[in-house]
mmCIF file of C-alpha atoms and ligand atoms in Angstrom:
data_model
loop_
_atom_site.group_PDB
_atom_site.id
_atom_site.type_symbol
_atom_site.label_atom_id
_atom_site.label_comp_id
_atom_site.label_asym_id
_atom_site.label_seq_id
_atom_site.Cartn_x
_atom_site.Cartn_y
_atom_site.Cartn_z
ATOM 1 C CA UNK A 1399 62.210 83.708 121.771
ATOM 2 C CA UNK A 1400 63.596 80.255 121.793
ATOM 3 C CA UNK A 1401 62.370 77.118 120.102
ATOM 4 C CA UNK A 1402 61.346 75.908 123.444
ATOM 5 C CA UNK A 1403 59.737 79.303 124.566
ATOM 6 C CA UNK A 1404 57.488 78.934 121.363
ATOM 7 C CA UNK A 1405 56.540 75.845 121.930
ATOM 8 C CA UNK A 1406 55.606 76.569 125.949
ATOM 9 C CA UNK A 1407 53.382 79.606 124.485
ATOM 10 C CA UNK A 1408 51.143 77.290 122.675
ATOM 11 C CA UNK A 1409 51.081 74.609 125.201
ATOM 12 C CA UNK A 1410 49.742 76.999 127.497
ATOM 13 C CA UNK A 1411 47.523 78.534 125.267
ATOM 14 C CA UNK A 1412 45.575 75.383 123.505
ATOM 15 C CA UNK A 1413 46.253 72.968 126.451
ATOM 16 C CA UNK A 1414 46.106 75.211 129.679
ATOM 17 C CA UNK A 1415 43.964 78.407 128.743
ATOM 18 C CA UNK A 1416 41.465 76.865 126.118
ATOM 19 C CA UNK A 1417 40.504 74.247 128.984
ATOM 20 C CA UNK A 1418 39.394 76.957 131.376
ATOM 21 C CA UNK A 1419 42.569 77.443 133.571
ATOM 22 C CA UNK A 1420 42.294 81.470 134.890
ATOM 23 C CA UNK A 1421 44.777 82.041 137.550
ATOM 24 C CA UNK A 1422 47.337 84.587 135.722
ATOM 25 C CA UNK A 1423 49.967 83.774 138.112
ATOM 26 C CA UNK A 1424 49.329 80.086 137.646
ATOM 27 C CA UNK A 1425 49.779 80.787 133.636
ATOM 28 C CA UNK A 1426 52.379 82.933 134.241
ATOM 29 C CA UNK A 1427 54.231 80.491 135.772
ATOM 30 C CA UNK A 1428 53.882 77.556 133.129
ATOM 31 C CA UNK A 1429 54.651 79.884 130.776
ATOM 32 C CA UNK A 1430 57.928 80.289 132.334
ATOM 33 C CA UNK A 1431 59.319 76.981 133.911
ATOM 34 C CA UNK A 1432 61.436 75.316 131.191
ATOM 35 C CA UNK A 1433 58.970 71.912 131.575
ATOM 36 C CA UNK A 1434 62.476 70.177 129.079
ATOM 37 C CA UNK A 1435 64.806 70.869 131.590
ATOM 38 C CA UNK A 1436 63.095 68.387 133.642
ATOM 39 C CA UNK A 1437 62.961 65.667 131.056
ATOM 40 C CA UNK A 1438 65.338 62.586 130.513
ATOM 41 C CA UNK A 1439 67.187 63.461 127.606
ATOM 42 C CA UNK A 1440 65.733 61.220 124.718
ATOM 43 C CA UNK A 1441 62.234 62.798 125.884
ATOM 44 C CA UNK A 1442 63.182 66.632 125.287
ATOM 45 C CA UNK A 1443 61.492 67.298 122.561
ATOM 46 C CA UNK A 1444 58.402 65.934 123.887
ATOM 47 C CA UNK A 1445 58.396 67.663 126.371
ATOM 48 C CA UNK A 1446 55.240 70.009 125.545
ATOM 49 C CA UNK A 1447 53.145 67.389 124.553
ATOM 50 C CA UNK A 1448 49.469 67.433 125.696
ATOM 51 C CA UNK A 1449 50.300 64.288 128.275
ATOM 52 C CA UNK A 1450 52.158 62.235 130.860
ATOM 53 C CA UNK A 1451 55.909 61.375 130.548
ATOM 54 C CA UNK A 1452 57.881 58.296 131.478
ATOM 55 C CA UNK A 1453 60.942 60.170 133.969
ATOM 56 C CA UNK A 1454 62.591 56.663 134.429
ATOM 57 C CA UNK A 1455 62.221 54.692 137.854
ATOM 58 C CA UNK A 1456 59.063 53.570 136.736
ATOM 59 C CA UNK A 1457 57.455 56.755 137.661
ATOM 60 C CA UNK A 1458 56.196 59.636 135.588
ATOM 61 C CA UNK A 1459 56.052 63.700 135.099
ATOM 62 C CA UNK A 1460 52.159 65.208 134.929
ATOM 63 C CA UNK A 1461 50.468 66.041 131.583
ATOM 64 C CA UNK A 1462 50.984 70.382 131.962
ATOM 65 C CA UNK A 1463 47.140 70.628 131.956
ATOM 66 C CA UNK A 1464 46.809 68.388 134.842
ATOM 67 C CA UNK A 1465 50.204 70.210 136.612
ATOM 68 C CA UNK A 1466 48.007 73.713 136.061
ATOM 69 C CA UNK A 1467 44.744 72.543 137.573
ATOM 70 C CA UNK A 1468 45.884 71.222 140.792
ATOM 71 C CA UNK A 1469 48.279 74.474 141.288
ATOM 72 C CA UNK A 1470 44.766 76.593 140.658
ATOM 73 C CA UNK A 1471 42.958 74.342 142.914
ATOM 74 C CA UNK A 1472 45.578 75.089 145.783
ATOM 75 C CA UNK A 1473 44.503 79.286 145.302
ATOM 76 C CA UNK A 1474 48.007 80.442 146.050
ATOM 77 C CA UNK A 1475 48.119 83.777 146.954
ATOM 78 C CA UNK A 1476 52.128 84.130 147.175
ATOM 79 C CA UNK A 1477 53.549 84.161 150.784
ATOM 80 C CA UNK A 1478 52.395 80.161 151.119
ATOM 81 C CA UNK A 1479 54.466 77.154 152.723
ATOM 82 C CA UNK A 1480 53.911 74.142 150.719
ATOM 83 C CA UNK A 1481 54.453 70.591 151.167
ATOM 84 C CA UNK A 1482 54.383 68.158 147.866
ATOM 85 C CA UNK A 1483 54.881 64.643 148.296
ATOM 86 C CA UNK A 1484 56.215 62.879 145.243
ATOM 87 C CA UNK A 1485 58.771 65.011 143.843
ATOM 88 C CA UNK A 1486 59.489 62.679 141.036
ATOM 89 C CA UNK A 1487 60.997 65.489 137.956
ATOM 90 C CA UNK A 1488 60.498 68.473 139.946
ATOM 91 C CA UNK A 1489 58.606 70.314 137.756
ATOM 92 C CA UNK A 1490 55.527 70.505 139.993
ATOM 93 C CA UNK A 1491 57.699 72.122 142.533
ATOM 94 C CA UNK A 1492 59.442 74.189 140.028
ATOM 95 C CA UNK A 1493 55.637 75.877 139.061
ATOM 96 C CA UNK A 1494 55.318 75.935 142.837
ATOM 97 C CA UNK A 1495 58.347 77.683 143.681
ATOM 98 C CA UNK A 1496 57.380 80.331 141.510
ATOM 99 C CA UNK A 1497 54.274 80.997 143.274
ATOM 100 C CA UNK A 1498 54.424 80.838 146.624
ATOM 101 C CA UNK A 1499 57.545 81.587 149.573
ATOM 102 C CA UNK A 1500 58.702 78.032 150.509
ATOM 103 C CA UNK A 1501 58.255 74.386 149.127
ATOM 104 C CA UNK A 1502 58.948 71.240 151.008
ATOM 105 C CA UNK A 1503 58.750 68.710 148.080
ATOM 106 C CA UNK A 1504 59.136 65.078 149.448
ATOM 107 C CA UNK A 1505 60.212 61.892 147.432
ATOM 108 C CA UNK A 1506 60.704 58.273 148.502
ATOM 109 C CA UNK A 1507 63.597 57.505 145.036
ATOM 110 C CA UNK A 1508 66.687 58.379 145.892
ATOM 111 C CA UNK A 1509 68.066 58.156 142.749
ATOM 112 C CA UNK A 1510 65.087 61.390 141.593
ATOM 113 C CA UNK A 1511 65.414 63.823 144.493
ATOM 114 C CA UNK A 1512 69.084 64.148 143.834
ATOM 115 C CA UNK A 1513 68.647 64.471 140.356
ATOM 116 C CA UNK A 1514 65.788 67.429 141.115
ATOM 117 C CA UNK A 1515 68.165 68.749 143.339
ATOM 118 C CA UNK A 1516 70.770 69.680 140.674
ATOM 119 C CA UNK A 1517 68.312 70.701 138.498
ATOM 120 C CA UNK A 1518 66.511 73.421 141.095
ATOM 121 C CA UNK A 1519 70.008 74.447 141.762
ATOM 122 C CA UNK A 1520 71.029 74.978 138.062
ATOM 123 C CA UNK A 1521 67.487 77.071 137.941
ATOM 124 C CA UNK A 1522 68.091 78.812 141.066
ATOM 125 C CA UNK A 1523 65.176 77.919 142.743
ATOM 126 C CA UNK A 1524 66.569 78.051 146.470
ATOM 127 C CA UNK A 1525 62.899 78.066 148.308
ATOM 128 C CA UNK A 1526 62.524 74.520 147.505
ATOM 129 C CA UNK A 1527 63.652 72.266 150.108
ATOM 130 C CA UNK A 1528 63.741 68.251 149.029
ATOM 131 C CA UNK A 1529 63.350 65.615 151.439
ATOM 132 C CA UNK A 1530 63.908 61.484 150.847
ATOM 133 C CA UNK A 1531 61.889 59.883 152.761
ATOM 134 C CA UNK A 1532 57.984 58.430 153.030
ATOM 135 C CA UNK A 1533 56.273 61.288 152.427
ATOM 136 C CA UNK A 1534 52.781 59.798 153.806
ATOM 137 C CA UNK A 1535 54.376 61.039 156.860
ATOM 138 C CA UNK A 1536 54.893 64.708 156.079
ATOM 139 C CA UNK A 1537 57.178 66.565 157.896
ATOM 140 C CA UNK A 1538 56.322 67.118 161.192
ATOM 141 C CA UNK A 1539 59.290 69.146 162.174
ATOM 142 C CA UNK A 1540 58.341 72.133 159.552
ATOM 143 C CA UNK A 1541 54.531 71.742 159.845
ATOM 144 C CA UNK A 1542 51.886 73.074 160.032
ATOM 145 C CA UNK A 1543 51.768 73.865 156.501
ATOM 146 C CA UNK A 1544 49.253 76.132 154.199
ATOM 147 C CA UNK A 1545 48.399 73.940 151.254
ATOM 148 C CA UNK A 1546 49.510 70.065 150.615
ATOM 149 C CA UNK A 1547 49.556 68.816 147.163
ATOM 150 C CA UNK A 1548 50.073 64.964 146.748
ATOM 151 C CA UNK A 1549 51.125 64.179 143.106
ATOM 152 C CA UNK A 1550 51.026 60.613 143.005
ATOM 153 C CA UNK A 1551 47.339 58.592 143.957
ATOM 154 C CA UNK A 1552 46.532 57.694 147.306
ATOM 155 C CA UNK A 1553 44.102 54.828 149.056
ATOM 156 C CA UNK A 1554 43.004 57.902 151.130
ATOM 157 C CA UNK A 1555 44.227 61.198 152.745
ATOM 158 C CA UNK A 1556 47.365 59.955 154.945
ATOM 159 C CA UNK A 1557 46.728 61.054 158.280
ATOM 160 C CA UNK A 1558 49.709 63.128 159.576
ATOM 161 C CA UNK A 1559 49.043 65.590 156.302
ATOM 162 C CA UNK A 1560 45.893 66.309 157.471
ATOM 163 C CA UNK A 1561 46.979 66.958 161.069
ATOM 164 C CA UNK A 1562 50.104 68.647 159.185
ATOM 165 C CA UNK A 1563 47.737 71.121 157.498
ATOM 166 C CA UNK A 1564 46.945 74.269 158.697
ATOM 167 C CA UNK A 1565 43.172 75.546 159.378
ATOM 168 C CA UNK A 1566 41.647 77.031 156.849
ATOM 169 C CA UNK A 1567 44.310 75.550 154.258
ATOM 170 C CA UNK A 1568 43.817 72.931 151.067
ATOM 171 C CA UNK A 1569 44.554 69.926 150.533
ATOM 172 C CA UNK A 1570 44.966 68.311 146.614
ATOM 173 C CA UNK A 1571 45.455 65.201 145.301
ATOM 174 C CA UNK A 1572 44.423 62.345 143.237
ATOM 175 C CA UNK A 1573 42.118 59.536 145.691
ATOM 176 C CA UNK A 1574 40.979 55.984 144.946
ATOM 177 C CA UNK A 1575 41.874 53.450 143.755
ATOM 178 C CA UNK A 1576 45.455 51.867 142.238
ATOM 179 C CA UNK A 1577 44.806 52.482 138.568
ATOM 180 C CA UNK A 1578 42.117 54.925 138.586
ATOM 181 C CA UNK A 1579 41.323 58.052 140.882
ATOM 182 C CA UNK A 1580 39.447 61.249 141.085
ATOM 183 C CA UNK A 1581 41.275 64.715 142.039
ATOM 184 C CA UNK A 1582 40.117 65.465 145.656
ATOM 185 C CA UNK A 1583 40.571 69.265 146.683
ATOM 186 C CA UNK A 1584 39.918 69.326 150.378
ATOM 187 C CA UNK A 1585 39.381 72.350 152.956
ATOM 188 C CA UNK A 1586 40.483 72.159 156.780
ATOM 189 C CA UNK A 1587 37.515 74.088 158.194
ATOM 190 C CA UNK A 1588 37.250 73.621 162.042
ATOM 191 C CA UNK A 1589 39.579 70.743 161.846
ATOM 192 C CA UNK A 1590 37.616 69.134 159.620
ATOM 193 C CA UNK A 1591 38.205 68.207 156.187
ATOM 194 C CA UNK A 1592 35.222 69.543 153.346
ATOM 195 C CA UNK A 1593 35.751 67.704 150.413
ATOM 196 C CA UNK A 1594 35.156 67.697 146.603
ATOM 197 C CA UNK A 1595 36.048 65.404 143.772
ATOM 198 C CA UNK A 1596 36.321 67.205 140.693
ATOM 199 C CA UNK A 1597 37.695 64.998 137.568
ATOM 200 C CA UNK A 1598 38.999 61.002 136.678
ATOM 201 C CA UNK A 1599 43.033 60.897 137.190
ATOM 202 C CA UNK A 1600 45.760 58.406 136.793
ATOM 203 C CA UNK A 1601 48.748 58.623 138.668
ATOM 204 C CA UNK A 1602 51.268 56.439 139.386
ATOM 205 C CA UNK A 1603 50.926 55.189 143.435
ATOM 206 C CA UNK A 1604 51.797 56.650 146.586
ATOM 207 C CA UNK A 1605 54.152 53.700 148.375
ATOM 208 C CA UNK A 1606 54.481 54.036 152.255
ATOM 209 C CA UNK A 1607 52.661 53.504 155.730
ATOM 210 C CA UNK A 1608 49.489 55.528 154.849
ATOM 211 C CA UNK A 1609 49.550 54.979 151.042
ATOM 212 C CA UNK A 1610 49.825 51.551 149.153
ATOM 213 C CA UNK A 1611 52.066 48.910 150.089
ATOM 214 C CA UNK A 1612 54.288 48.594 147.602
HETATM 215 N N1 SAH B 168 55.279 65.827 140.857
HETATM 216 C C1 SAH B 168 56.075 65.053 139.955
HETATM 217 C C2 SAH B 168 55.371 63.813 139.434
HETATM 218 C C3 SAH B 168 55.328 62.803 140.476
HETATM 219 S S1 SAH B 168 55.139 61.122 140.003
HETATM 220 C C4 SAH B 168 56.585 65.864 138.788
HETATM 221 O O1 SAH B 168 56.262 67.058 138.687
HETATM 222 O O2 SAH B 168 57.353 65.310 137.999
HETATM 223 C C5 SAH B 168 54.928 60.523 141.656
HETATM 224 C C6 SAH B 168 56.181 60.481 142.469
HETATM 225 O O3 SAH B 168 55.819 60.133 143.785
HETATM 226 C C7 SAH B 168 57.194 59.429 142.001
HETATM 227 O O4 SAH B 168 58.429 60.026 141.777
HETATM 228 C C8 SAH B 168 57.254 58.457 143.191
HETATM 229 O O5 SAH B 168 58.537 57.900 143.399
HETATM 230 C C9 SAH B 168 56.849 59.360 144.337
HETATM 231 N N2 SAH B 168 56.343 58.683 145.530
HETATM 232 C C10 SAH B 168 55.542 57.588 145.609
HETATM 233 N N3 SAH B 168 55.284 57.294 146.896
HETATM 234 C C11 SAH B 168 55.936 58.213 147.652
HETATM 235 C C12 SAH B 168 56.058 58.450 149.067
HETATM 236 N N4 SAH B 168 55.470 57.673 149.977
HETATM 237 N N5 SAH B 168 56.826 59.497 149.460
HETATM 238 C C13 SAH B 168 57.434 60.297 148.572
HETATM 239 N N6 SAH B 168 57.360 60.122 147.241
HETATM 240 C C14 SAH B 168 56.617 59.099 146.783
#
């Protein structure tokens, strides 16, 4: 076992497990995804820590705990098509990818979907698909989709994912306000949306037509 698989055993175990996560396939899967790999260099070895990271571009990576909830909350069962907006590391996508069939992972800096490009390409991960674009607008062309996850915070749930989202599918992501939000985990039932908020968040915002303005 490397240095790095040691230290991803006890992140999962006191940061991921002792907080209540259950889904094996959801621990399985942060267990395995090399959460370094996805770090600027000078933040490597920090990579395990119990938090958020700087990933340059003014944006950040998840704290793991927070990364393991909102994959539980989607209940993945395996043969899934996701869409993520905010693609910002990859990482998110990375757990994703090795959960469900296909991932449509959406981000708005250039300069970050090319570099989680290379990196899902050095992994291998080929059912990730990354678009640059405003992903408030989804992608209509490959919806309807089974789950959306939206990893950076949001005014409200943009529109076209909700009409993007299949019935009977989920919906998570962090709602309210600029600085401060709640995790919403929604439910398409009958077209329309059930929703519960579950815990305070901070994420960095969502910038396009449906999110903030800039
Ligand atoms: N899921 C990421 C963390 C995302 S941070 C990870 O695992 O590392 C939020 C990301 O959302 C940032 O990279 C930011 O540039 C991106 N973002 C913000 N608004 C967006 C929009 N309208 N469309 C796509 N990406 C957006």
């Amino acid at each position: 076992m490397d240095r790095y698989e040691k230290l991803r055993e006890w992140m999962v175990e006191t940061q991921i497990i002792e907080r209540g996560i259950k889904d094996k396939a959801v621990i399985a899967a942060m267990k395995k995804v090399p959460r370094h790999l996805f770090l600027p260099e000078e933040l490597i070895d920090d990579a395990y820590d119990d938090r958020a990271l700087p990933i340059g571009y003014g944006q950040t990576i998840s704290q793991p705990y927070i990364v393991a909830l909102m994959t539980e909350l989607l209940e993945l069962k395996g043969d899934e098509k996701v869409l993520e907006i905010g693609t910002g590391s990859g990482y998110q996508a990375a757990i994703l990818a090795e959960l469900v069939k296909e991932v449509y992972t959406i981000e708005r800096v250039e300069a970050l979907a090319q570099k989680a490009k290379k990196i899902f390409e050095k992994l291998g991960y080929s059912n990730i698909k990354v678009y640059m674009k405003d992903g408030t607008e989804g992608i209509p062309e490959e919806a309807p989709f089974d789950r959306v996850i939206i990893t950076a915070a949001t005014p409200k749930l943009p529109d076209p994912l909700i009409s993007q989202l299949k019935e009977g599918g989920i919906i998570v992501a962090p709602v309210g306000e600029r600085y401060s939000q709640y995790l919403l985990k929604a439910i398409k039932k009958q077209g329309e949306l059930q929703e519960h908020y579950l815990i305070p968040v901070a994420f960095v915002p969502l910038i396009g037509k449906y999110g903030f303005d800039s």
